[in-house]
Each structure stands twice: as structure tokens, then as C-alpha cells.
Coordinates of C-alpha atoms in Angstrom, one line a residue:
M276 CA -103.0 10.5 148.5
E277 CA -101.4 7.5 150.0
G278 CA -99.5 4.6 148.7
D279 CA -99.6 4.2 145.1
E280 CA -102.0 6.5 144.1
P281 CA -99.7 9.5 142.8
R282 CA -98.2 6.8 140.4
R283 CA -100.8 5.5 139.0
L284 CA -102.0 9.1 138.3
A285 CA -98.9 10.3 137.0
A286 CA -99.3 7.2 134.7
S287 CA -102.3 8.4 133.0
L288 CA -99.8 10.8 131.2
T289 CA -96.3 9.3 131.2
A290 CA -97.4 5.9 129.5
R291 CA -99.4 8.4 126.8
Y292 CA -96.9 10.8 126.2
S293 CA -93.5 9.7 127.6
E294 CA -91.8 10.3 130.8
W295 CA -90.7 14.0 130.3
V296 CA -94.1 15.0 129.2
L297 CA -94.8 16.1 133.1
E298 CA -91.8 18.5 132.8
E299 CA -92.8 19.9 129.5
L300 CA -96.2 20.9 131.1
D301 CA -94.8 22.3 133.9
E302 CA -93.0 24.9 131.7
L303 CA -96.3 26.2 129.6
Q304 CA -98.5 29.5 130.9
G305 CA -101.9 29.2 132.0
S306 CA -104.6 27.7 134.6
F307 CA -104.9 24.4 133.6
L308 CA -106.0 20.6 134.5
L309 CA -106.5 17.3 132.7
T310 CA -108.5 14.7 133.8
D311 CA -108.6 10.6 132.7
P312 CA -112.4 9.9 132.0
A313 CA -111.2 6.0 131.9
M314 CA -110.0 6.0 135.5
P315 CA -113.1 5.5 138.6
G316 CA -114.7 9.3 139.6
H317 CA -112.8 11.0 136.5
P318 CA -110.5 12.3 138.8
I319 CA -108.2 15.3 137.9
V320 CA -104.4 13.7 136.6
Y321 CA -102.6 17.1 136.0
A322 CA -103.3 20.6 137.6
S323 CA -100.5 23.6 136.5
R324 CA -99.1 26.0 138.6
G325 CA -101.0 28.6 137.3
L326 CA -104.2 26.6 138.6
A327 CA -102.6 26.3 142.1
S328 CA -101.7 29.7 142.0
L329 CA -105.5 30.8 141.0
T330 CA -108.0 28.8 142.9
G331 CA -105.0 28.4 146.2
Y332 CA -105.1 24.6 146.4
P333 CA -101.7 23.1 146.7
R334 CA -100.8 20.7 143.2
R335 CA -101.0 17.6 145.4
D336 CA -104.0 18.2 146.9
L337 CA -106.1 18.4 143.5
L338 CA -104.5 15.4 142.0
G339 CA -107.0 12.6 142.3
R340 CA -110.3 14.6 142.9
N341 CA -113.3 15.5 140.8
A342 CA -113.3 18.8 138.5
R343 CA -116.5 19.8 140.6
L344 CA -114.5 20.9 143.7
F345 CA -114.2 24.4 142.3
Q346 CA -117.6 24.5 142.2
G347 CA -120.5 26.3 144.9
A348 CA -124.0 26.6 146.0
A349 CA -123.9 29.7 143.5
T350 CA -122.2 28.4 140.5
D351 CA -125.1 28.4 137.8
R352 CA -126.7 25.3 137.4
A353 CA -127.1 25.7 133.6
A354 CA -123.6 26.6 133.3
V355 CA -122.7 23.0 135.3
S356 CA -125.6 21.1 133.0
G357 CA -123.8 22.7 129.5
L358 CA -120.2 21.2 130.9
R359 CA -121.6 18.0 131.4
E360 CA -123.6 17.2 128.3
A361 CA -120.3 18.3 126.7
V362 CA -118.2 15.6 128.2
R363 CA -120.6 13.1 127.4
A364 CA -120.9 14.3 123.7
Q365 CA -116.8 14.1 124.0
R366 CA -117.0 18.1 122.4
A367 CA -115.2 21.3 123.5
H368 CA -116.9 23.6 125.4
Q369 CA -116.7 27.5 126.7
V370 CA -118.4 29.1 129.9
A371 CA -118.7 31.7 132.1
I372 CA -118.6 30.4 135.3
L373 CA -118.6 31.2 138.8
N374 CA -116.0 28.6 140.9
Y375 CA -114.5 29.0 144.2
R376 CA -111.2 29.2 145.3
R377 CA -109.9 26.7 148.5
D378 CA -110.6 30.0 150.9
G379 CA -114.3 29.9 149.5
A380 CA -113.9 33.3 147.7
P381 CA -115.9 33.1 144.8
H382 CA -114.3 34.0 141.3
W383 CA -115.7 34.1 137.6
V384 CA -113.6 32.0 134.7
L385 CA -113.7 31.8 131.7
L386 CA -113.8 28.0 131.2
H387 CA -112.4 26.1 127.9
L388 CA -113.5 22.5 128.2
A389 CA -111.7 20.0 125.2
P390 CA -111.5 16.4 124.7
V391 CA -108.2 14.7 124.2
F392 CA -108.5 11.7 121.1
H393 CA -106.5 9.1 120.5
A394 CA -105.6 10.1 116.9
A395 CA -105.9 6.3 115.0
D396 CA -109.7 5.2 116.9
G397 CA -111.2 8.6 118.1
R398 CA -111.1 7.1 121.7
V399 CA -111.0 10.0 124.4
L400 CA -108.0 9.5 126.6
H401 CA -108.5 13.0 128.2
F402 CA -110.1 16.1 128.9
L403 CA -108.5 19.7 129.2
A404 CA -109.9 22.5 131.2
V405 CA -108.5 26.0 130.6
Q406 CA -109.6 28.6 133.2
V407 CA -109.2 32.1 132.4
P408 CA -110.0 34.7 135.1
I409 CA -112.8 37.0 133.9
A410 CA -112.3 41.0 135.5
A411 CA -115.2 43.0 136.5
S412 CA -116.6 45.1 134.2
P413 CA -116.1 48.8 135.4
R414 CA -119.5 49.9 134.6
R415 CA -121.3 48.0 137.4
R416 CA -124.0 49.8 139.2
P417 CA -123.1 49.8 142.9
G418 CA -126.4 48.4 144.9
R419 CA -127.8 46.6 142.1
P420 CA -128.7 42.7 143.9
A421 CA -126.9 39.9 142.9
P422 CA -128.8 37.1 140.7
F423 CA -128.1 34.4 142.7
A424 CA -129.6 35.9 145.9
A425 CA -131.7 32.1 145.6
C426 CA -129.1 30.2 145.2
R427 CA -130.5 26.6 143.5
E428 CA -128.7 23.2 144.5
E429 CA -127.1 21.4 141.8
A430 CA -129.3 18.2 141.1
R431 CA -127.3 15.0 142.2
G432 CA -129.3 12.2 140.4
E433 CA -127.5 9.9 138.9
E434 CA -127.6 8.5 135.1
E435 CA -126.8 5.0 133.9
L436 CA -124.0 5.6 130.8
P437 CA -124.0 3.3 127.8
C438 CA -120.1 2.8 128.6
A439 CA -117.6 1.2 131.2
S440 CA -115.8 4.9 131.5
H441 CA -116.7 7.6 133.8
V442 CA -117.3 10.5 132.3
G443 CA -120.8 11.3 133.8
E444 CA -118.9 11.9 137.0
V445 CA -117.0 15.3 135.9
F446 CA -118.6 18.8 136.4
V447 CA -121.8 17.0 138.0
D448 CA -122.0 18.2 141.1
I449 CA -122.1 21.2 143.9
D450 CA -121.7 21.9 147.5
K451 CA -123.2 24.7 149.6
R452 CA -119.8 27.1 150.0
G453 CA -120.1 30.9 149.7
L454 CA -123.8 31.5 149.2
E455 CA -122.7 35.2 148.6
A456 CA -121.9 36.4 144.4
E457 CA -121.8 38.6 142.4
E458 CA -123.8 39.8 139.1
P459 CA -122.4 37.5 136.3
R460 CA -119.6 38.7 134.4
I461 CA -119.0 38.0 130.2
A462 CA -116.0 36.8 128.7
S463 CA -114.2 39.2 126.4
G464 CA -112.7 38.1 123.4
C465 CA -109.3 39.0 124.6
D466 CA -110.3 36.3 127.5
K467 CA -111.8 33.6 124.8
E468 CA -108.7 34.0 122.4
M469 CA -106.4 33.5 125.2
A470 CA -107.7 30.1 126.3
L471 CA -108.0 29.0 123.0
S472 CA -104.3 29.9 122.8
T473 CA -103.5 28.6 126.1
A474 CA -105.4 25.3 124.9
N475 CA -103.5 25.1 121.8
S476 CA -100.2 25.1 123.3
I477 CA -100.9 22.2 125.7
F478 CA -102.3 20.2 122.7
S479 CA -98.9 20.6 120.7
T480 CA -96.9 19.9 123.8
L481 CA -99.2 16.3 124.1
N482 CA -99.2 15.8 120.8
R483 CA -95.5 16.0 120.6
Y484 CA -94.9 13.8 122.9
S485 CA -97.5 11.2 122.1
K486 CA -95.4 10.4 119.1
L487 CA -92.4 9.1 121.4
T488 CA -94.8 6.2 122.5
G489 CA -96.6 5.8 119.4
L490 CA -100.1 7.1 120.6
V491 CA -100.7 9.6 118.6
V492 CA -103.4 12.1 119.9
C493 CA -105.4 15.3 118.6
E494 CA -107.9 17.6 119.5
R495 CA -110.6 16.5 117.3
R496 CA -111.9 13.1 116.6
C497 CA -110.7 13.2 112.3
D498 CA -111.5 9.3 112.0
S499 CA -110.4 8.5 108.4
V500 CA -111.7 5.0 108.7
G501 CA -114.6 4.8 106.1
I502 CA -113.2 7.7 104.2
P503 CA -112.8 7.0 100.4
A504 CA -109.7 7.2 99.7
L505 CA -109.1 9.4 95.8
S506 CA -107.1 7.5 93.2
S507 CA -103.5 8.1 92.7
S508 CA -104.3 9.8 89.7
L509 CA -106.9 12.3 90.7
N510 CA -104.3 13.1 93.9
L511 CA -102.0 13.9 91.2
S512 CA -104.1 16.5 89.3
L513 CA -104.9 17.7 92.3
G514 CA -101.6 18.0 93.6
R515 CA -100.6 20.8 90.6
I516 CA -103.2 23.2 91.8
K517 CA -101.5 26.0 93.7
Q518 CA -104.5 27.5 95.6
S519 CA -105.3 26.7 99.0
F520 CA -108.3 24.1 99.4
V521 CA -109.6 21.4 100.3
L522 CA -112.4 18.5 99.1
T523 CA -115.0 17.1 101.3
D524 CA -117.8 14.7 101.0
C525 CA -121.3 15.9 101.1
H526 CA -122.3 12.1 100.6
L527 CA -120.4 11.3 104.1
P528 CA -122.0 11.9 107.7
D529 CA -120.6 15.3 108.6
M530 CA -119.4 16.1 105.2
P531 CA -115.6 15.3 106.0
I532 CA -112.1 16.6 104.5
V533 CA -111.1 14.0 101.4
Y534 CA -108.4 16.0 100.0
A535 CA -106.3 18.8 101.6
S536 CA -103.6 20.6 99.2
D537 CA -100.2 21.7 100.5
A538 CA -101.3 25.0 100.4
F539 CA -104.1 24.7 102.4
L540 CA -101.8 23.0 105.0
S541 CA -99.1 25.7 105.2
L542 CA -101.9 28.3 105.7
T543 CA -103.5 26.6 108.9
G544 CA -100.4 24.8 110.4
Y545 CA -102.1 21.2 110.3
S546 CA -100.8 18.4 109.0
R547 CA -103.0 16.0 106.2
E548 CA -103.0 13.5 108.7
E549 CA -104.6 15.5 111.6
I550 CA -107.3 17.3 109.5
L551 CA -108.9 14.2 106.5
G552 CA -112.1 12.9 107.8
C553 CA -112.7 16.2 109.6
N554 CA -115.4 18.6 109.4
C555 CA -114.2 22.1 107.7
R556 CA -115.5 23.7 111.1
F557 CA -112.4 23.2 112.9
L558 CA -111.1 26.3 111.3
N559 CA -113.7 28.0 113.5
G560 CA -113.3 29.6 116.6
P561 CA -114.9 32.3 119.4
G562 CA -114.9 35.3 116.6
T563 CA -116.1 33.0 114.1
S564 CA -119.8 34.6 112.4
A565 CA -122.3 32.5 113.2
E566 CA -124.4 33.3 110.4
V567 CA -121.5 33.7 108.1
L568 CA -121.7 30.1 108.4
E569 CA -125.2 29.5 108.1
E570 CA -125.0 30.7 104.9
I571 CA -122.3 28.9 103.9
N572 CA -125.2 26.0 104.6
R573 CA -127.6 27.5 102.8
H574 CA -125.6 28.0 99.4
I575 CA -124.0 24.0 100.3
C576 CA -128.0 22.6 100.6
R577 CA -128.8 24.2 97.3
E578 CA -126.1 23.2 95.8
E579 CA -125.0 26.8 94.6
A580 CA -121.4 28.2 95.2
C581 CA -120.7 31.6 97.5
T582 CA -117.8 34.0 98.6
V583 CA -117.7 34.7 102.3
H584 CA -115.6 36.4 104.4
L585 CA -114.9 34.9 107.5
L586 CA -112.6 34.6 110.4
N587 CA -111.2 31.6 111.1
Y588 CA -108.4 30.2 112.9
R589 CA -104.9 28.3 112.6
K590 CA -103.7 25.4 114.1
D591 CA -101.4 27.7 117.1
G592 CA -104.4 29.7 117.8
S593 CA -103.8 32.5 115.6
T594 CA -106.5 34.3 113.5
F595 CA -106.9 35.6 109.9
R596 CA -109.5 36.9 107.5
D597 CA -110.4 34.4 104.8
L598 CA -111.9 35.0 101.7
L599 CA -113.5 31.3 101.2
H600 CA -115.3 30.2 97.9
V601 CA -116.8 26.7 98.1
S602 CA -118.5 25.3 95.2
P603 CA -120.0 22.2 94.8
I604 CA -118.3 20.3 92.0
R605 CA -120.0 17.9 90.0
N606 CA -119.1 14.6 88.0
S607 CA -119.3 13.7 84.8
S608 CA -123.0 12.7 85.0
G609 CA -123.8 16.1 86.7
K610 CA -124.5 15.3 90.2
V611 CA -122.5 16.5 93.0
A612 CA -119.7 14.7 94.2
F613 CA -117.6 17.1 96.0
H614 CA -117.4 20.7 97.3
V615 CA -114.4 22.7 97.0
W616 CA -113.2 24.9 99.7
V617 CA -110.8 27.6 98.4
H618 CA -109.6 29.8 101.3
L619 CA -107.5 32.6 101.0
D620 CA -105.7 34.7 103.5
E621 CA -106.7 38.2 103.0
S622 CA -103.9 39.9 105.1
A623 CA -101.2 38.4 103.1
K624 CA -99.4 39.5 100.5
N625 CA -100.2 36.9 97.6
D626 CA -99.0 36.9 93.9
F627 CA -102.1 36.5 91.3
S628 CA -100.2 36.8 88.5
G629 CA -102.3 40.0 87.7
L630 CA -105.6 38.5 88.7
T631 CA -108.3 39.2 91.2
P632 CA -108.2 37.4 94.3
E633 CA -111.8 36.3 93.3
V634 CA -110.3 34.9 89.6
W635 CA -107.6 33.3 91.2
Q636 CA -109.8 30.9 93.1
L637 CA -112.0 30.2 90.5
G638 CA -109.2 29.1 88.7
A639 CA -108.6 26.7 91.5
V640 CA -112.1 25.4 90.8
G641 CA -112.4 25.6 87.4
A642 CA -108.7 22.9 87.4
V643 CA -110.9 20.7 90.2
R644 CA -114.2 20.3 88.1
V645 CA -112.0 19.5 85.3
A646 CA -109.7 16.6 87.1
V647 CA -113.0 15.2 88.7
R648 CA -115.3 15.6 85.6
S649 CA -112.4 13.6 83.5
L650 CA -112.0 11.1 86.0
S651 CA -115.6 10.4 87.1
A652 CA -115.9 9.5 83.4
S653 CA -113.7 6.6 83.3
G654 CA -114.6 5.7 87.0
S655 CA -111.1 6.5 88.1
L656 CA -111.8 9.1 91.3
L657 CA -111.3 6.3 94.2
R658 CA -108.7 3.5 94.7
P659 CA -109.6 0.5 93.2
S660 CA -110.2 -1.4 96.4
Q661 CA -112.8 1.2 97.2

């Protein structure tokens, strides 16, 4: 790189997270990079020491280049398409993918991709990509033909995007390096946990330093604009309830959270500002059962209550066994106004005052119902300005 290019790339981070963020990122473990979708070519603006060690590329040689330089002829076309779609949809994505080191040697990694959002307006500021090496399976049978013997070159068609950013330019192309490849590897649960934990550490650093510039960032687009503000009377009533719970509004797109209790914030590690306007799926992770989530959705659609056991994730990436009770909350006219989600960490020592965990949760549901019904009768659920 020549001239002002290194400073321009560094400014993508320092202007948003302060001058000290680069030093802090250098201290983090793991193989990761950050890209800027607003810059031409969607270039890499930060590469960790771990990434340089994993790929063999000096960090200075990675800056300013597109992340597709890691791909080669045997990189799976479907995996590349999935990454490209995740970038355009501005959502997180995990995939096992065959990448290539600087010397042309292929290696399998679990790639964890995640957008970095502006907390206030929901704009994507950067994309984070974490790479975790996937170890070879000890039970591989020798002599088995490689599935990529006939390799297809990634389609190079360029699509016009409806915006002026360059998000479509990441992970969209491959070259003809290394036609040889081994059979696909499957990421373990430990690999997925490591990727998520690394990503959470990076987001925590970015969030902390972004507060110094006033441009607060987060890992999920949680736009509270358009989310109805609950009345002070309802907030006061809900604030007296000791259990860990959130209220969601099924009448709004994506069923966002409109209230979160203090106990829920303590359980999950999130602040109230980070989760208001979000769907409850932000607690889910690689180990969360899709079947249980479908069961919850079915009961919500039928306006029925349900209790499930679920593996959920805190902000720091740690897991907890969640005894979750979801129930519709009706207003004074009998129509569903909200859904209450009561969460209980099954592994924690809890004082239920002699009650069973299930009865303890139902106590929260009953208290929420009383508050909503009594205030809805007087039209006091939302702030007057709403």
C-alpha cells in the first residue's frame, strides 16, 4: 500500500471507535478480520495477528484487499453463495469452508460472519469474520476420492445493488489455486463455541470504544424507532416483578421486545438499550434446538402458553439451560396485547420461597396479566404521546 491508503483504512476504525481501538484489538486472541462495506471493494481494514499466523499472509498484505483472497478453485460454490447472501441480507452466518493459505495449501475453517451495526440508526458499519480451524476427523477412511475432484469456478456475474455501498463485493469470487482438496470437514460444537466466544469478545471491545466517540455499535440491529413506549404506570407495575422476563409485541414486525426486567438483564448480561426492539432470537446460538423454537412458534400462532427447556446464550457467549415459559397476555377486551417470556436458569441456585420453578414462573405471568388488564381498561398501556 502506498500514500494515504494505510491511514485511510485505519481511519475506518479509529474514527468510529477511538484511536486506541487498534491496540486493544491486537491484544485479543483468535483469527479474525474486519471489513468496511462502505469503501470501494469492501476491503479488509483490520487483520488480527492470529489471522496472519493461520493464513501465512503478513498483516500489511491483507489490509486493503477483499476477503475473497482466501478462496480457491476447490472452495465450495454453495458456501460462497451463502456468505454472499448473508452479507447482502446483513445477517450473521456460520459455515465450514475450504480456504487457502498464502502458500496455496488448502485448509478447512469454520467461518463466523457477523455485521456490526450502528446502535442508533441500524446502519452496518463493518463486517466481522472469525476463522476457526477445523481439525481432520480421526475416522477418515484412506483412499476415499475427494469430492471436489471436478471443481467449478465460482460464477463471476456482477449484480447491481440498490444502494451505493459495496457489500456485494465480499466473498463473491475465487481463483484457480490448489485444485487438490480433501473431503469436507464438519465443525464441532467446540469450534462453534470458540467462534462465538471470539466474536463476542470483539464486539465487546468495539462497543466499549465506540462509546468514546458517541457512535455506539452493537452486533444486532435493534431499532427502537417505531416501537411503542409503555406508559410510566405500566413500567412501574412491571418493575415490581422479581422474575426474569421480557414482553414482546406480536402486532409489530418481527415481534420485538418492548420491555425487559432487571432480572432478565442480570441473567443475560445485556443492557436494556441493546435489546429493546430486538426479537428474542438474539439469545439463540449454535446449540439451540430448532425443533424447540418451532414448538414455541406453533404455540404463539395458536395463542397458547407453553413451557420448554432450551439452551440459550448470554452476551459473553456462555450458555445456560433455560426453563422458558411463554404465554399470551390479553387486554381487558380479551385480545392478545403482548407475549411474556419468563426465563429461568436451571443450573443456578434460586430461592423460590418454597414454590416449584414452574409455579414461580406462573407468578410472573399472573402479575403481568393483572398489570396489563387493569391499565388497558383505562387506556393507559402506552405513553400519551403514542
